[in-house]
């Protein structure tokens, strides 16, 4: 054998051995942290033994002798499955991401250090605001998390792979960390202020009157004049845009960029139920994350009267979306306007100053000055800049402060602790009296067949009944006048219709004495739920499961006649088949729908052709970032036409005057609504033919509307390319149905990086049902599903075992019957007191 052949064989074998060794090492690293469910562990801090039953989906059913041990065990099981997710959340809330991620995360830290989530959490724990019961539960939970960390230190357990990749170890868990995570959740659901920024920006460009026509629900009688010049408004808009960019960057990083952040929830009484018992359905809409946003578990303590099951938030004790033997509850975003920007015209105003230091990976420490005014935290003009930037908040003589209810002290822990023990409607409402953030619609059902609704959260009282204009800090009448008393918040119990629907739609009529919000979701989902609930007399839980998958859009149904009317005389051969698809379409966004793709591409072009000429590219894209605003506004603009009489060539003629946004200011002609509708359709068809092919059969919605459930490590790069780690941590892509205006929410972004505006729609799904639950009180158990799994370990079978069912629209049985659990052959983890 020639020496060269021997060398090649030798090198090949060496590479093979190295590759096998590398694969084996990677296998060990990825699998080393997987928990053993069938085990017994001795832990310090327990008073009595705890049994944890793990069902076939690794849902933890915790049985404890006392409350302290119950929440201790919850902390332990959260840490065992979701420790890295918990740690990244508390770091984000406390402004400590740059310490592990480096300078790219400095913007996030500056954002949350400025807002002050950590300051509030620390203050809450030091003061007497929290009840003794809340403090005790938070302490027990934290001890449970730390008991798992002690297992790691004793080499009886291993940290998840993410800690190895980033080369750091988590710190001890504190009750303040739980409180910070709750406030972070509140911030993620706080999007009303985005429209304040957009309105200021658009106003500086086109003036108040025209800008307000792009505001989704502007009441005609509201004032439109504020004492700011266009020049000063532009400067203010620049500062607010810096805040918006920082917030948007964080939401992209964390996978929470959806703007239809809301939910569906509906319930029927025993009179409208085929089982003779109340039925409740709930599917919260959040950005998709891997691991899943929620952790499913059951808390059982007979002595304390607790038997509750549902979705918990990793890093926080209790159950957020739950069912007990007596009651069940679901949540939807109240869409409350809980944030305002106050502009100070007094340059002599004094500020409270605080100095913080942000640690950045690599040994850099970045100083940060935070200023507080009497109206809240001062927004610096460089919050999006790197650490070399200045930190001056001044704009000449103007200072902008942000007032947000999330920075007020409250005791949400007490709410969810009391919900675990509530027996009836009165107990339920009493628990919600302590709740402040984020503002939520709580839907209720109980074992007696009753249903109810209660709005809960801090609702600012504004004398001027508006929350979308910048406020003058020097005028006391523009200050918040406290908060709406709990008894005056919207509430409903056993209505005559025997049903309650909440889908982020408008809560109260205009006659309600307090201003809640103007940033409601398009009424499309609520309309469709109501339509289906009125379609027959009685319903089963199976009916509710099918309703959660419904993809008919009343919004598209409302828009379609304008499109078809404008195309009535269109005779172009290449348009005829697409027009016929639209004529035969029932406004459903199924995966196989061709008309849905045509419609979605047309709507994208319509937005651009209507708004971009006057806003400019950057401002147009910023306006699109809040998807629900342009969705509602375009329906309003299309319907905004007036029949008037004009004198033309000595003859009185009737003409239709359309909204001026449709006229392209860059052309000498005056374009009408139908001109823009036709132009947008022509562009849409041309784009689809170019990108998807001449055969319309290839234009199926599922080809452009797809879901990838992303891990933080698997987010796309700035240039849109996929991250190599995404191949390990991400799930998908999968073809999905729905749109932002269907019950089965499938929101995608309108923003695009294509400056020509002639690109194929990027309909990647960004938001949807983070959980689906249907609870029928005629059954001991209930039905639920997650878009992933209960484990946070990427190599666990339970990292994604629920996702196939979720994609198929199926739910699994969530066992809550302790007799069944005790008799079943389930893996058991026994937690034993350590002497």
PDB file of C-alpha atoms in Angstrom, residues 44-188:
ATOM      1  CA  UNK A  44     -33.243  21.302  53.111  1.00  0.00           C
ATOM      2  CA  UNK A  45     -36.145  23.633  53.745  1.00  0.00           C
ATOM      3  CA  UNK A  46     -39.036  21.162  53.558  1.00  0.00           C
ATOM      4  CA  UNK A  47     -41.281  20.514  56.545  1.00  0.00           C
ATOM      5  CA  UNK A  48     -42.883  17.297  55.240  1.00  0.00           C
ATOM      6  CA  UNK A  49     -42.596  14.944  52.250  1.00  0.00           C
ATOM      7  CA  UNK A  50     -43.941  16.150  48.895  1.00  0.00           C
ATOM      8  CA  UNK A  51     -45.047  13.900  46.042  1.00  0.00           C
ATOM      9  CA  UNK A  52     -44.885  15.081  42.416  1.00  0.00           C
ATOM     10  CA  UNK A  53     -46.696  12.990  39.807  1.00  0.00           C
ATOM     11  CA  UNK A  54     -45.538  13.463  36.215  1.00  0.00           C
ATOM     12  CA  UNK A  55     -48.072  12.532  33.546  1.00  0.00           C
ATOM     13  CA  UNK A  56     -47.279  11.493  29.972  1.00  0.00           C
ATOM     14  CA  UNK A  57     -46.587  15.128  28.991  1.00  0.00           C
ATOM     15  CA  UNK A  58     -44.411  15.796  32.067  1.00  0.00           C
ATOM     16  CA  UNK A  59     -47.093  17.989  33.605  1.00  0.00           C
ATOM     17  CA  UNK A  60     -46.220  18.219  37.301  1.00  0.00           C
ATOM     18  CA  UNK A  61     -48.963  17.415  39.812  1.00  0.00           C
ATOM     19  CA  UNK A  62     -47.679  18.520  43.225  1.00  0.00           C
ATOM     20  CA  UNK A  63     -49.203  17.090  46.402  1.00  0.00           C
ATOM     21  CA  UNK A  64     -48.003  18.706  49.619  1.00  0.00           C
ATOM     22  CA  UNK A  65     -48.989  18.663  53.274  1.00  0.00           C
ATOM     23  CA  UNK A  66     -48.825  22.447  53.761  1.00  0.00           C
ATOM     24  CA  UNK A  67     -48.696  25.663  51.742  1.00  0.00           C
ATOM     25  CA  UNK A  68     -45.015  26.390  52.382  1.00  0.00           C
ATOM     26  CA  UNK A  69     -44.005  23.007  51.003  1.00  0.00           C
ATOM     27  CA  UNK A  70     -46.437  23.379  48.105  1.00  0.00           C
ATOM     28  CA  UNK A  71     -44.815  26.586  46.821  1.00  0.00           C
ATOM     29  CA  UNK A  72     -41.343  25.300  47.710  1.00  0.00           C
ATOM     30  CA  UNK A  73     -42.003  22.333  45.429  1.00  0.00           C
ATOM     31  CA  UNK A  74     -43.323  24.617  42.683  1.00  0.00           C
ATOM     32  CA  UNK A  75     -40.083  26.587  42.799  1.00  0.00           C
ATOM     33  CA  UNK A  76     -38.133  23.337  42.623  1.00  0.00           C
ATOM     34  CA  UNK A  77     -40.007  21.920  39.606  1.00  0.00           C
ATOM     35  CA  UNK A  78     -39.851  25.267  37.782  1.00  0.00           C
ATOM     36  CA  UNK A  79     -36.094  25.408  38.289  1.00  0.00           C
ATOM     37  CA  UNK A  80     -35.614  21.768  37.294  1.00  0.00           C
ATOM     38  CA  UNK A  81     -37.330  22.355  33.930  1.00  0.00           C
ATOM     39  CA  UNK A  82     -37.060  26.077  33.174  1.00  0.00           C
ATOM     40  CA  UNK A  83     -34.077  27.496  35.080  1.00  0.00           C
ATOM     41  CA  UNK A  84     -32.441  29.238  32.135  1.00  0.00           C
ATOM     42  CA  UNK A  85     -35.750  30.721  30.973  1.00  0.00           C
ATOM     43  CA  UNK A  86     -36.294  32.019  34.504  1.00  0.00           C
ATOM     44  CA  UNK A  87     -32.802  33.456  34.712  1.00  0.00           C
ATOM     45  CA  UNK A  88     -32.951  35.227  31.354  1.00  0.00           C
ATOM     46  CA  UNK A  89     -36.297  36.749  32.352  1.00  0.00           C
ATOM     47  CA  UNK A  90     -35.046  38.104  35.673  1.00  0.00           C
ATOM     48  CA  UNK A  91     -31.890  39.422  34.016  1.00  0.00           C
ATOM     49  CA  UNK A  92     -33.988  41.225  31.407  1.00  0.00           C
ATOM     50  CA  UNK A  93     -36.249  42.735  34.090  1.00  0.00           C
ATOM     51  CA  UNK A  94     -33.328  43.803  36.265  1.00  0.00           C
ATOM     52  CA  UNK A  95     -31.180  45.137  33.403  1.00  0.00           C
ATOM     53  CA  UNK A  96     -28.424  42.522  33.650  1.00  0.00           C
ATOM     54  CA  UNK A  97     -28.404  40.946  30.186  1.00  0.00           C
ATOM     55  CA  UNK A  98     -25.214  42.654  28.955  1.00  0.00           C
ATOM     56  CA  UNK A  99     -23.290  40.866  31.693  1.00  0.00           C
ATOM     57  CA  UNK A 100     -23.824  37.554  29.887  1.00  0.00           C
ATOM     58  CA  UNK A 101     -24.607  38.641  26.294  1.00  0.00           C
ATOM     59  CA  UNK A 102     -22.175  41.520  25.897  1.00  0.00           C
ATOM     60  CA  UNK A 103     -22.561  45.013  24.457  1.00  0.00           C
ATOM     61  CA  UNK A 104     -25.414  44.140  22.018  1.00  0.00           C
ATOM     62  CA  UNK A 105     -27.684  43.739  25.060  1.00  0.00           C
ATOM     63  CA  UNK A 106     -26.684  47.067  26.594  1.00  0.00           C
ATOM     64  CA  UNK A 107     -29.690  48.789  25.026  1.00  0.00           C
ATOM     65  CA  UNK A 108     -32.032  46.391  26.822  1.00  0.00           C
ATOM     66  CA  UNK A 109     -30.295  47.010  30.149  1.00  0.00           C
ATOM     67  CA  UNK A 110     -30.436  50.778  29.711  1.00  0.00           C
ATOM     68  CA  UNK A 111     -34.143  50.499  28.878  1.00  0.00           C
ATOM     69  CA  UNK A 112     -35.137  48.483  31.941  1.00  0.00           C
ATOM     70  CA  UNK A 113     -32.722  50.219  34.342  1.00  0.00           C
ATOM     71  CA  UNK A 114     -34.246  53.530  33.241  1.00  0.00           C
ATOM     72  CA  UNK A 115     -37.823  52.290  33.575  1.00  0.00           C
ATOM     73  CA  UNK A 116     -36.921  50.821  36.941  1.00  0.00           C
ATOM     74  CA  UNK A 117     -38.420  47.327  37.176  1.00  0.00           C
ATOM     75  CA  UNK A 118     -35.710  46.215  39.578  1.00  0.00           C
ATOM     76  CA  UNK A 119     -36.059  49.360  41.701  1.00  0.00           C
ATOM     77  CA  UNK A 120     -39.777  48.723  42.044  1.00  0.00           C
ATOM     78  CA  UNK A 121     -39.339  45.017  42.861  1.00  0.00           C
ATOM     79  CA  UNK A 122     -36.785  45.817  45.558  1.00  0.00           C
ATOM     80  CA  UNK A 123     -39.042  48.537  46.961  1.00  0.00           C
ATOM     81  CA  UNK A 124     -42.059  46.226  47.020  1.00  0.00           C
ATOM     82  CA  UNK A 125     -40.193  43.625  49.030  1.00  0.00           C
ATOM     83  CA  UNK A 126     -38.918  46.211  51.540  1.00  0.00           C
ATOM     84  CA  UNK A 127     -42.289  47.867  52.167  1.00  0.00           C
ATOM     85  CA  UNK A 128     -45.473  46.630  53.819  1.00  0.00           C
ATOM     86  CA  UNK A 129     -47.444  46.613  50.554  1.00  0.00           C
ATOM     87  CA  UNK A 130     -47.247  42.804  50.271  1.00  0.00           C
ATOM     88  CA  UNK A 131     -49.432  40.749  52.575  1.00  0.00           C
ATOM     89  CA  UNK A 132     -47.746  38.329  54.962  1.00  0.00           C
ATOM     90  CA  UNK A 133     -49.283  35.448  52.985  1.00  0.00           C
ATOM     91  CA  UNK A 134     -47.760  36.789  49.761  1.00  0.00           C
ATOM     92  CA  UNK A 135     -44.344  37.229  51.341  1.00  0.00           C
ATOM     93  CA  UNK A 136     -44.429  33.730  52.795  1.00  0.00           C
ATOM     94  CA  UNK A 137     -45.367  32.150  49.459  1.00  0.00           C
ATOM     95  CA  UNK A 138     -42.674  34.100  47.558  1.00  0.00           C
ATOM     96  CA  UNK A 139     -40.056  33.097  50.133  1.00  0.00           C
ATOM     97  CA  UNK A 140     -41.068  29.427  49.991  1.00  0.00           C
ATOM     98  CA  UNK A 141     -40.946  29.461  46.185  1.00  0.00           C
ATOM     99  CA  UNK A 142     -37.500  31.072  46.189  1.00  0.00           C
ATOM    100  CA  UNK A 143     -36.212  28.475  48.654  1.00  0.00           C
ATOM    101  CA  UNK A 144     -37.438  25.765  46.300  1.00  0.00           C
ATOM    102  CA  UNK A 145     -35.528  27.281  43.370  1.00  0.00           C
ATOM    103  CA  UNK A 146     -32.415  27.529  45.518  1.00  0.00           C
ATOM    104  CA  UNK A 147     -32.831  23.930  46.647  1.00  0.00           C
ATOM    105  CA  UNK A 148     -32.411  22.932  43.025  1.00  0.00           C
ATOM    106  CA  UNK A 149     -29.353  25.179  42.695  1.00  0.00           C
ATOM    107  CA  UNK A 150     -27.942  23.390  45.733  1.00  0.00           C
ATOM    108  CA  UNK A 151     -28.463  20.082  43.918  1.00  0.00           C
ATOM    109  CA  UNK A 152     -26.368  21.529  41.078  1.00  0.00           C
ATOM    110  CA  UNK A 153     -23.616  22.603  43.461  1.00  0.00           C
ATOM    111  CA  UNK A 154     -23.585  19.118  44.997  1.00  0.00           C
ATOM    112  CA  UNK A 155     -23.264  17.609  41.478  1.00  0.00           C
ATOM    113  CA  UNK A 156     -26.595  15.824  41.844  1.00  0.00           C
ATOM    114  CA  UNK A 157     -28.025  17.845  38.945  1.00  0.00           C
ATOM    115  CA  UNK A 158     -26.656  19.840  36.026  1.00  0.00           C
ATOM    116  CA  UNK A 159     -27.368  23.249  34.575  1.00  0.00           C
ATOM    117  CA  UNK A 160     -29.111  23.486  31.186  1.00  0.00           C
ATOM    118  CA  UNK A 161     -26.927  23.710  28.086  1.00  0.00           C
ATOM    119  CA  UNK A 162     -27.608  27.454  27.688  1.00  0.00           C
ATOM    120  CA  UNK A 163     -25.485  28.198  30.772  1.00  0.00           C
ATOM    121  CA  UNK A 164     -22.606  26.216  29.238  1.00  0.00           C
ATOM    122  CA  UNK A 165     -22.872  28.095  25.953  1.00  0.00           C
ATOM    123  CA  UNK A 166     -22.800  31.473  27.698  1.00  0.00           C
ATOM    124  CA  UNK A 167     -20.310  30.282  30.320  1.00  0.00           C
ATOM    125  CA  UNK A 168     -21.904  31.558  33.498  1.00  0.00           C
ATOM    126  CA  UNK A 169     -23.771  30.234  36.532  1.00  0.00           C
ATOM    127  CA  UNK A 170     -27.039  31.607  37.932  1.00  0.00           C
ATOM    128  CA  UNK A 171     -27.188  33.482  41.217  1.00  0.00           C
ATOM    129  CA  UNK A 172     -29.401  32.551  44.137  1.00  0.00           C
ATOM    130  CA  UNK A 173     -33.093  33.214  43.603  1.00  0.00           C
ATOM    131  CA  UNK A 174     -34.787  35.975  45.587  1.00  0.00           C
ATOM    132  CA  UNK A 175     -38.428  36.929  46.093  1.00  0.00           C
ATOM    133  CA  UNK A 176     -37.582  40.235  44.409  1.00  0.00           C
ATOM    134  CA  UNK A 177     -36.807  38.253  41.236  1.00  0.00           C
ATOM    135  CA  UNK A 178     -40.371  36.937  41.164  1.00  0.00           C
ATOM    136  CA  UNK A 179     -41.732  40.472  41.537  1.00  0.00           C
ATOM    137  CA  UNK A 180     -39.466  41.781  38.758  1.00  0.00           C
ATOM    138  CA  UNK A 181     -40.659  39.073  36.351  1.00  0.00           C
ATOM    139  CA  UNK A 182     -44.292  40.010  37.040  1.00  0.00           C
ATOM    140  CA  UNK A 183     -43.481  43.634  36.133  1.00  0.00           C
ATOM    141  CA  UNK A 184     -41.654  42.501  33.004  1.00  0.00           C
ATOM    142  CA  UNK A 185     -44.788  40.650  31.914  1.00  0.00           C
ATOM    143  CA  UNK A 186     -46.698  43.855  32.557  1.00  0.00           C
ATOM    144  CA  UNK A 187     -44.298  45.802  30.353  1.00  0.00           C
ATOM    145  CA  UNK A 188     -44.579  43.283  27.529  1.00  0.00           C
TER     146      UNK A 188
END
